[in-house]
PDB file of C-alpha atoms in Angstrom:
ATOM      1  CA  MET A 147     -45.710 -56.462  38.418  1.00 47.00           C
ATOM      2  CA  ASN A 148     -47.831 -53.914  36.131  1.00 50.00           C
ATOM      3  CA  ASP A 149     -49.457 -54.833  32.696  1.00 53.00           C
ATOM      4  CA  THR A 150     -48.706 -52.356  30.199  1.00 54.00           C
ATOM      5  CA  ALA A 151     -50.685 -51.965  26.780  1.00 51.00           C
ATOM      6  CA  PRO A 152     -48.878 -50.647  23.651  1.00 54.00           C
ATOM      7  CA  VAL A 153     -49.637 -47.401  22.511  1.00 50.00           C
ATOM      8  CA  ALA A 154     -50.036 -46.428  18.812  1.00 50.00           C
ATOM      9  CA  ALA A 155     -48.321 -43.372  17.831  1.00 50.00           C
ATOM     10  CA  PRO A 156     -49.159 -41.444  14.744  1.00 52.00           C
ATOM     11  CA  VAL A 157     -46.734 -41.897  11.865  1.00 48.00           C
ATOM     12  CA  MET A 158     -46.037 -38.951   9.323  1.00 49.00           C
ATOM     13  CA  GLU A 159     -45.405 -40.133   5.960  1.00 51.00           C
ATOM     14  CA  PRO A 160     -43.665 -38.065   3.636  1.00 50.00           C
ATOM     15  CA  VAL A 161     -45.927 -37.192   0.806  1.00 49.00           C
ATOM     16  CA  GLY A 162     -43.356 -36.166  -1.833  1.00 49.00           C
ATOM     17  CA  GLU A 163     -42.650 -32.840  -3.560  1.00 52.00           C
ATOM     18  CA  LEU A 164     -45.655 -30.630  -4.527  1.00 48.00           C
ATOM     19  CA  SER A 165     -44.991 -31.378  -8.215  1.00 53.00           C
ATOM     20  CA  ASP A 166     -45.605 -35.248  -7.452  1.00 53.00           C
ATOM     21  CA  VAL A 167     -49.059 -34.361  -6.158  1.00 53.00           C
ATOM     22  CA  ILE A 168     -50.314 -31.508  -8.454  1.00 59.00           C
ATOM     23  CA  THR A 169     -49.898 -33.505 -11.697  1.00 64.00           C
ATOM     24  CA  LYS A 170     -51.259 -33.215 -15.226  1.00 65.00           C
ATOM     25  CA  GLU A 171     -54.283 -35.481 -14.054  1.00 69.00           C
ATOM     26  CA  PHE A 172     -54.625 -33.014 -11.405  1.00 62.00           C
ATOM     27  CA  TRP A 173     -55.175 -30.225 -13.526  1.00 65.00           C
ATOM     28  CA  SER A 174     -57.236 -32.013 -16.113  1.00 70.00           C
ATOM     29  CA  GLU A 175     -59.901 -33.043 -13.237  1.00 72.00           C
ATOM     30  CA  GLN A 176     -60.218 -29.552 -12.018  1.00 68.00           C
ATOM     31  CA  ALA A 177     -60.561 -28.344 -15.533  1.00 70.00           C
ATOM     32  CA  THR A 178     -63.293 -30.999 -16.030  1.00 74.00           C
ATOM     33  CA  VAL A 179     -65.081 -29.975 -13.043  1.00 73.00           C
ATOM     34  CA  LEU A 180     -64.887 -26.325 -13.680  1.00 75.00           C
ATOM     35  CA  PHE A 181     -65.858 -26.651 -17.610  1.00 75.00           C
ATOM     36  CA  SER A 182     -69.152 -28.917 -16.123  1.00 74.00           C
ATOM     37  CA  SER A 183     -70.094 -26.320 -13.565  1.00 74.00           C
ATOM     38  CA  LEU A 184     -70.102 -23.339 -15.886  1.00 77.00           C
ATOM     39  CA  ALA A 185     -72.148 -25.494 -18.261  1.00 75.00           C
ATOM     40  CA  ASP A 186     -74.706 -25.970 -15.494  1.00 74.00           C
ATOM     41  CA  ALA A 187     -74.608 -22.263 -15.031  1.00 74.00           C
ATOM     42  CA  ALA A 188     -75.234 -21.551 -18.717  1.00 78.00           C
ATOM     43  CA  LEU A 189     -78.187 -23.805 -19.158  1.00 79.00           C
ATOM     44  CA  THR A 190     -79.418 -22.499 -15.814  1.00 79.00           C
ATOM     45  CA  ALA A 191     -79.033 -18.977 -17.356  1.00 82.00           C
ATOM     46  CA  ALA A 192     -80.584 -19.901 -20.714  1.00 84.00           C
ATOM     47  CA  LYS A 193     -83.912 -21.722 -18.805  1.00 81.00           C
ATOM     48  CA  ALA A 194     -84.250 -18.182 -16.613  1.00 82.00           C
ATOM     49  CA  ALA A 195     -83.865 -16.209 -19.925  1.00 85.00           C
ATOM     50  CA  VAL A 196     -86.256 -18.137 -21.722  1.00 86.00           C
ATOM     51  CA  VAL A 197     -88.775 -18.169 -18.774  1.00 84.00           C
ATOM     52  CA  LEU A 198     -88.401 -14.127 -18.599  1.00 86.00           C
ATOM     53  CA  ILE A 199     -88.735 -13.702 -22.138  1.00 89.00           C
ATOM     54  CA  ILE A 200     -91.809 -15.936 -22.401  1.00 89.00           C
ATOM     55  CA  ALA A 201     -93.298 -14.369 -19.453  1.00 88.00           C
ATOM     56  CA  TRP A 202     -92.500 -10.693 -20.794  1.00 90.00           C
ATOM     57  CA  ILE A 203     -94.355 -11.546 -24.128  1.00 91.00           C
ATOM     58  CA  VAL A 204     -97.407 -12.947 -22.279  1.00 91.00           C
ATOM     59  CA  ILE A 205     -97.490 -10.154 -19.859  1.00 89.00           C
ATOM     60  CA  LYS A 206     -97.519  -7.664 -22.234  1.00 90.00           C
ATOM     61  CA  ILE A 207    -100.342  -9.662 -24.217  1.00 91.00           C
ATOM     62  CA  ILE A 208    -102.562  -9.647 -21.236  1.00 89.00           C
ATOM     63  CA  CYS A 209    -101.920  -5.978 -20.374  1.00 87.00           C
ATOM     64  CA  TRP A 210    -102.804  -4.900 -23.605  1.00 89.00           C
ATOM     65  CA  ILE A 211    -106.231  -7.149 -23.886  1.00 89.00           C
ATOM     66  CA  LEU A 212    -106.854  -5.717 -19.838  1.00 85.00           C
ATOM     67  CA  GLY A 213    -106.178  -2.251 -21.444  1.00 83.00           C
ATOM     68  CA  ARG A 214    -108.370  -2.217 -24.248  1.00 84.00           C
ATOM     69  CA  ALA A 215    -111.241  -3.687 -21.978  1.00 83.00           C
ATOM     70  CA  LEU A 216    -111.071  -1.172 -19.526  1.00 77.00           C
ATOM     71  CA  ASP A 217    -110.945   1.260 -22.585  1.00 77.00           C
ATOM     72  CA  ARG A 218    -114.053   0.076 -23.848  1.00 78.00           C
ATOM     73  CA  SER A 219    -115.718   0.246 -20.426  1.00 70.00           C
ATOM     74  CA  LYS A 220    -114.821   3.665 -20.191  1.00 66.00           C
ATOM     75  CA  VAL A 221    -112.814   3.623 -17.184  1.00 64.00           C
ATOM     76  CA  GLU A 222    -110.930   6.913 -16.399  1.00 66.00           C
ATOM     77  CA  GLU A 223    -107.348   7.077 -17.440  1.00 67.00           C
ATOM     78  CA  PRO A 224    -105.613   7.270 -13.917  1.00 64.00           C
ATOM     79  CA  ALA A 225    -107.840   4.140 -12.664  1.00 67.00           C
ATOM     80  CA  ARG A 226    -106.926   2.239 -15.977  1.00 72.00           C
ATOM     81  CA  GLY A 227    -103.403   2.873 -15.604  1.00 72.00           C
ATOM     82  CA  PHE A 228    -103.646   1.989 -11.709  1.00 70.00           C
ATOM     83  CA  VAL A 229    -105.203  -1.401 -12.381  1.00 76.00           C
ATOM     84  CA  VAL A 230    -103.062  -2.359 -15.265  1.00 80.00           C
ATOM     85  CA  SER A 231     -99.972  -1.773 -13.464  1.00 78.00           C
ATOM     86  CA  THR A 232    -101.116  -3.665 -10.386  1.00 75.00           C
ATOM     87  CA  VAL A 233    -101.991  -6.806 -12.791  1.00 82.00           C
ATOM     88  CA  LYS A 234     -98.364  -6.323 -14.274  1.00 83.00           C
ATOM     89  CA  SER A 235     -96.578  -6.428 -11.201  1.00 79.00           C
ATOM     90  CA  PHE A 236     -98.678  -9.677  -9.990  1.00 79.00           C
ATOM     91  CA  LEU A 237     -98.005 -11.310 -13.139  1.00 82.00           C
ATOM     92  CA  TRP A 238     -94.283 -10.696 -12.963  1.00 83.00           C
ATOM     93  CA  ILE A 239     -93.991 -11.973  -9.203  1.00 79.00           C
ATOM     94  CA  ILE A 240     -95.771 -14.760 -10.398  1.00 80.00           C
ATOM     95  CA  ALA A 241     -93.199 -15.358 -13.559  1.00 81.00           C
ATOM     96  CA  VAL A 242     -90.131 -14.432 -11.171  1.00 80.00           C
ATOM     97  CA  LEU A 243     -91.036 -17.489  -8.849  1.00 77.00           C
ATOM     98  CA  GLN A 244     -91.775 -19.736 -11.660  1.00 77.00           C
ATOM     99  CA  MET A 245     -88.145 -18.813 -12.814  1.00 78.00           C
ATOM    100  CA  LEU A 246     -86.750 -19.397  -9.302  1.00 76.00           C
ATOM    101  CA  GLU A 247     -88.502 -22.864  -9.063  1.00 75.00           C
ATOM    102  CA  LEU A 248     -87.224 -24.003 -12.306  1.00 75.00           C
ATOM    103  CA  VAL A 249     -83.577 -22.822 -11.755  1.00 71.00           C
ATOM    104  CA  ASP A 250     -83.946 -24.931  -8.324  1.00 70.00           C
ATOM    105  CA  VAL A 251     -83.687 -21.957  -5.801  1.00 64.00           C
ATOM    106  CA  PRO A 252     -85.705 -23.535  -2.663  1.00 63.00           C
ATOM    107  CA  MET A 253     -89.371 -21.975  -3.092  1.00 56.00           C
ATOM    108  CA  LEU A 254     -89.720 -21.555   0.696  1.00 55.00           C
ATOM    109  CA  SER A 255     -86.596 -18.967   0.639  1.00 59.00           C
ATOM    110  CA  ALA A 256     -88.052 -17.116  -2.653  1.00 59.00           C
ATOM    111  CA  THR A 257     -91.684 -16.754  -1.163  1.00 64.00           C
ATOM    112  CA  ALA A 258     -89.881 -15.476   2.252  1.00 65.00           C
ATOM    113  CA  LEU A 259     -87.926 -13.118   0.076  1.00 62.00           C
ATOM    114  CA  THR A 260     -90.720 -12.171  -1.870  1.00 64.00           C
ATOM    115  CA  THR A 261     -93.111 -11.511   1.281  1.00 68.00           C
ATOM    116  CA  ALA A 262     -90.595  -9.333   2.917  1.00 62.00           C
ATOM    117  CA  LEU A 263     -89.798  -7.314  -0.190  1.00 61.00           C
ATOM    118  CA  ALA A 264     -93.378  -6.773  -0.526  1.00 65.00           C
ATOM    119  CA  PHE A 265     -94.058  -5.934   2.985  1.00 62.00           C
ATOM    120  CA  ALA A 266     -90.784  -3.409   2.989  1.00 57.00           C
ATOM    121  CA  VAL A 267     -92.371  -1.727  -0.489  1.00 59.00           C
ATOM    122  CA  GLY A 268     -95.793  -1.548   1.495  1.00 61.00           C
ATOM    123  CA  ILE A 269     -94.561   0.231   4.415  1.00 57.00           C
ATOM    124  CA  ALA A 270     -92.274   2.573   2.301  1.00 52.00           C
ATOM    125  CA  LEU A 271     -95.380   3.620  -0.380  1.00 57.00           C
ATOM    126  CA  GLY A 272     -97.920   3.667   2.495  1.00 63.00           C
ATOM    127  CA  ASP A 273     -98.625   7.051   1.819  1.00 67.00           C
ATOM    128  CA  MET A 274     -98.355   6.716  -2.009  1.00 71.00           C
ATOM    129  CA  ALA A 275    -100.997   3.650  -1.942  1.00 73.00           C
ATOM    130  CA  THR A 276    -103.557   5.824   0.525  1.00 80.00           C
ATOM    131  CA  ASN A 277    -103.539   8.564  -1.794  1.00 82.00           C
ATOM    132  CA  THR A 278    -104.011   6.099  -4.762  1.00 79.00           C
ATOM    133  CA  LEU A 279    -106.680   4.534  -3.120  1.00 81.00           C
ATOM    134  CA  GLY A 280    -108.319   7.991  -2.307  1.00 85.00           C
ATOM    135  CA  GLY A 281    -108.173   8.589  -6.014  1.00 83.00           C
ATOM    136  CA  LEU A 282    -109.639   5.385  -6.874  1.00 81.00           C
ATOM    137  CA  VAL A 283    -112.817   6.640  -4.835  1.00 84.00           C
ATOM    138  CA  LEU A 284    -112.911  10.141  -6.077  1.00 86.00           C
ATOM    139  CA  MET A 285    -112.894   8.444  -9.480  1.00 82.00           C
ATOM    140  CA  SER A 286    -115.848   6.201  -8.421  1.00 80.00           C
ATOM    141  CA  TYR A 287    -117.870   8.596  -6.719  1.00 84.00           C
ATOM    142  CA  LYS A 288    -116.969  11.846  -8.779  1.00 87.00           C
ATOM    143  CA  PRO A 289    -117.741  14.467  -6.163  1.00 91.00           C
ATOM    144  CA  PHE A 290    -116.370  16.927  -8.345  1.00 92.00           C
ATOM    145  CA  LYS A 291    -114.875  17.320 -11.879  1.00 90.00           C
ATOM    146  CA  VAL A 292    -112.507  19.486 -13.728  1.00 91.00           C
ATOM    147  CA  GLY A 293    -113.716  23.368 -13.492  1.00 92.00           C
ATOM    148  CA  GLU A 294    -115.798  23.069 -10.710  1.00 93.00           C
ATOM    149  CA  VAL A 295    -114.804  25.150  -7.382  1.00 93.00           C
ATOM    150  CA  ILE A 296    -114.459  23.186  -4.312  1.00 94.00           C
ATOM    151  CA  THR A 297    -112.761  23.298  -0.819  1.00 94.00           C
ATOM    152  CA  GLY A 298    -110.998  20.494   0.165  1.00 91.00           C
ATOM    153  CA  GLY A 299    -107.684  19.437   2.106  1.00 89.00           C
ATOM    154  CA  GLY A 300    -107.759  23.284   3.570  1.00 90.00           C
ATOM    155  CA  VAL A 301    -107.645  24.557   0.341  1.00 93.00           C
ATOM    156  CA  THR A 302    -109.961  26.327  -1.878  1.00 93.00           C
ATOM    157  CA  GLY A 303    -109.695  26.455  -5.726  1.00 94.00           C
ATOM    158  CA  LYS A 304    -110.894  25.746  -9.309  1.00 94.00           C
ATOM    159  CA  VAL A 305    -110.291  21.970 -10.194  1.00 94.00           C
ATOM    160  CA  ALA A 306    -107.121  22.070 -13.010  1.00 93.00           C
ATOM    161  CA  GLU A 307    -106.755  18.420 -13.061  1.00 89.00           C
ATOM    162  CA  ILE A 308    -107.300  14.934 -11.167  1.00 88.00           C
ATOM    163  CA  LEU A 309    -104.525  12.429 -11.026  1.00 84.00           C
ATOM    164  CA  LEU A 310    -104.695   9.274  -9.460  1.00 80.00           C
ATOM    165  CA  ASP A 311    -102.785  10.139  -6.230  1.00 82.00           C
ATOM    166  CA  ARG A 312    -103.403  14.130  -6.267  1.00 87.00           C
ATOM    167  CA  THR A 313    -105.663  16.593  -7.574  1.00 92.00           C
ATOM    168  CA  ILE A 314    -104.468  20.059  -8.765  1.00 93.00           C
ATOM    169  CA  LEU A 315    -106.337  23.092  -7.657  1.00 95.00           C
ATOM    170  CA  MET A 316    -105.863  26.857  -8.908  1.00 95.00           C
ATOM    171  CA  THR A 317    -106.927  29.400  -5.872  1.00 94.00           C
ATOM    172  CA  PRO A 318    -108.544  32.440  -6.306  1.00 91.00           C
ATOM    173  CA  ASP A 319    -105.132  34.167  -6.513  1.00 92.00           C
ATOM    174  CA  ASN A 320    -103.978  31.862  -9.096  1.00 92.00           C
ATOM    175  CA  ARG A 321    -101.780  29.889  -6.886  1.00 93.00           C
ATOM    176  CA  ARG A 322    -101.430  26.263  -7.961  1.00 94.00           C
ATOM    177  CA  ALA A 323    -102.030  23.892  -4.879  1.00 93.00           C
ATOM    178  CA  ILE A 324    -101.459  20.071  -4.977  1.00 92.00           C
ATOM    179  CA  VAL A 325    -103.768  18.315  -2.443  1.00 93.00           C
ATOM    180  CA  PRO A 326    -103.192  14.690  -2.058  1.00 91.00           C
ATOM    181  CA  ASN A 327    -106.298  12.524  -2.961  1.00 90.00           C
ATOM    182  CA  GLY A 328    -106.221  10.601   0.441  1.00 89.00           C
ATOM    183  CA  LYS A 329    -106.775  13.544   2.460  1.00 90.00           C
ATOM    184  CA  LEU A 330    -109.597  14.707  -0.158  1.00 91.00           C
ATOM    185  CA  ALA A 331    -111.250  11.277   0.086  1.00 89.00           C
ATOM    186  CA  SER A 332    -111.111  11.226   3.996  1.00 87.00           C
ATOM    187  CA  ASP A 333    -111.931  14.818   4.947  1.00 86.00           C
ATOM    188  CA  SER A 334    -115.200  17.001   4.483  1.00 88.00           C
ATOM    189  CA  LEU A 335    -115.529  18.474   0.744  1.00 91.00           C
ATOM    190  CA  VAL A 336    -117.440  21.470  -0.264  1.00 92.00           C
ATOM    191  CA  ASN A 337    -118.484  21.582  -3.996  1.00 92.00           C
ATOM    192  CA  PHE A 338    -119.640  25.209  -4.857  1.00 90.00           C
ATOM    193  CA  THR A 339    -120.327  24.445  -8.466  1.00 88.00           C
ATOM    194  CA  ARG A 340    -122.409  21.157  -8.720  1.00 86.00           C
ATOM    195  CA  SER A 341    -125.562  22.771  -7.605  1.00 83.00           C
ATOM    196  CA  GLY A 342    -125.263  25.478 -10.433  1.00 78.00           C
ATOM    197  CA  LYS A 343    -126.564  28.271  -7.958  1.00 79.00           C
ATOM    198  CA  ARG A 344    -124.376  29.765  -5.220  1.00 77.00           C
ATOM    199  CA  ARG A 345    -125.352  32.338  -2.346  1.00 79.00           C
ATOM    200  CA  VAL A 346    -123.389  35.021  -1.512  1.00 81.00           C
ATOM    201  CA  ASP A 347    -123.250  36.853   1.803  1.00 83.00           C
ATOM    202  CA  MET A 348    -122.144  40.391   1.546  1.00 84.00           C
ATOM    203  CA  VAL A 349    -121.638  42.854   4.338  1.00 85.00           C
ATOM    204  CA  ILE A 350    -122.058  46.406   3.613  1.00 84.00           C
ATOM    205  CA  GLY A 351    -121.665  49.340   6.080  1.00 84.00           C
ATOM    206  CA  VAL A 352    -123.270  52.750   6.259  1.00 83.00           C
ATOM    207  CA  GLY A 353    -123.084  55.434   8.061  1.00 81.00           C
ATOM    208  CA  TYR A 354    -125.067  56.379  11.243  1.00 81.00           C
ATOM    209  CA  ASP A 355    -126.609  59.479   9.288  1.00 82.00           C
ATOM    210  CA  VAL A 356    -127.757  57.273   6.459  1.00 82.00           C
ATOM    211  CA  ASN A 357    -131.254  56.501   6.422  1.00 84.00           C
ATOM    212  CA  LEU A 358    -131.736  52.258   6.689  1.00 83.00           C
ATOM    213  CA  SER A 359    -134.497  52.439   4.292  1.00 86.00           C
ATOM    214  CA  ASP A 360    -132.934  54.495   2.095  1.00 86.00           C
ATOM    215  CA  ALA A 361    -129.865  52.279   2.030  1.00 86.00           C
ATOM    216  CA  LYS A 362    -132.032  49.292   1.578  1.00 88.00           C
ATOM    217  CA  ARG A 363    -133.849  50.771  -1.474  1.00 88.00           C
ATOM    218  CA  VAL A 364    -130.500  51.218  -3.134  1.00 89.00           C
ATOM    219  CA  LEU A 365    -129.098  47.881  -2.785  1.00 87.00           C
ATOM    220  CA  GLU A 366    -132.265  46.679  -4.119  1.00 87.00           C
ATOM    221  CA  LYS A 367    -132.130  48.723  -7.222  1.00 88.00           C
ATOM    222  CA  VAL A 368    -128.675  47.699  -7.452  1.00 88.00           C
ATOM    223  CA  CYS A 369    -129.299  43.542  -7.079  1.00 87.00           C
ATOM    224  CA  LYS A 370    -132.132  43.875  -9.571  1.00 86.00           C
ATOM    225  CA  HIS A 371    -129.924  45.090 -12.429  1.00 85.00           C
ATOM    226  CA  HIS A 372    -127.187  43.185 -11.853  1.00 86.00           C
ATOM    227  CA  LYS A 373    -126.967  40.503 -14.411  1.00 84.00           C
ATOM    228  CA  LEU A 374    -125.085  37.967 -11.905  1.00 83.00           C
ATOM    229  CA  VAL A 375    -127.743  38.370  -9.351  1.00 86.00           C
ATOM    230  CA  LEU A 376    -130.606  36.037 -10.009  1.00 84.00           C
ATOM    231  CA  LYS A 377    -134.031  36.811  -9.598  1.00 81.00           C
ATOM    232  CA  ASP A 378    -135.230  33.738  -8.325  1.00 81.00           C
ATOM    233  CA  PRO A 379    -134.069  32.799  -5.166  1.00 82.00           C
ATOM    234  CA  LYS A 380    -134.774  36.711  -4.392  1.00 84.00           C
ATOM    235  CA  PRO A 381    -132.002  38.732  -2.730  1.00 85.00           C
ATOM    236  CA  THR A 382    -132.466  39.172   0.903  1.00 85.00           C
ATOM    237  CA  ILE A 383    -131.370  42.707   2.438  1.00 84.00           C
ATOM    238  CA  GLU A 384    -131.504  42.779   5.892  1.00 83.00           C
ATOM    239  CA  VAL A 385    -129.940  44.571   8.905  1.00 83.00           C
ATOM    240  CA  THR A 386    -127.546  42.747  10.980  1.00 81.00           C
ATOM    241  CA  GLU A 387    -126.767  44.734  13.454  1.00 79.00           C
ATOM    242  CA  LEU A 388    -125.637  48.602  14.746  1.00 76.00           C
ATOM    243  CA  GLY A 389    -122.768  50.144  15.756  1.00 65.00           C
TER     244      GLY A 389
END
């Protein structure tokens, strides 16, 4: 004789009409939850707005004080703008992190997001950062100034303007050349004007039937009476090659 155990079978109970479930009390409860969520969201947004407004005022005051201090220190305008802009960006990052913490955003996620964003921006603006740092180096050491003639970055010309990330040169044929400061700061640089004197090498050809001593005397006379030729150091006139 086999023993059998009773098996419980699921019993489906009728839930009634839909109108019996979704009653007036149901809608009242849902409306209460919705209004509560909206109130919390509005309060959170108000807190964030207050933090950002206060941060905007404080950052503006700090940047104004910093700008005045740098101005009294006679820091170059591009360098002053770069420092103020960097400090402002750093302060805004702190303000945003504080705002996220206030509205209960997990700080680990916020910090990771900020780090990833800063890394991406750093990669995208790598060349710009290099040129900006090059500009700061040039403004610190001042290897040239506006009005001087230089050769740098493969370009020769008179310095027309020095900006934070680039330098503008006017070439001898009156072309406007823009040279990145990163290249000027890292490559070799020649300043033709800084010493106040410049030697000019000129090659002058004469015919085979010309007496070299006479040609030399004529050139010495021209140099002697030319207003742009210095008496000291004395011009040197020599025969370099024949043929």
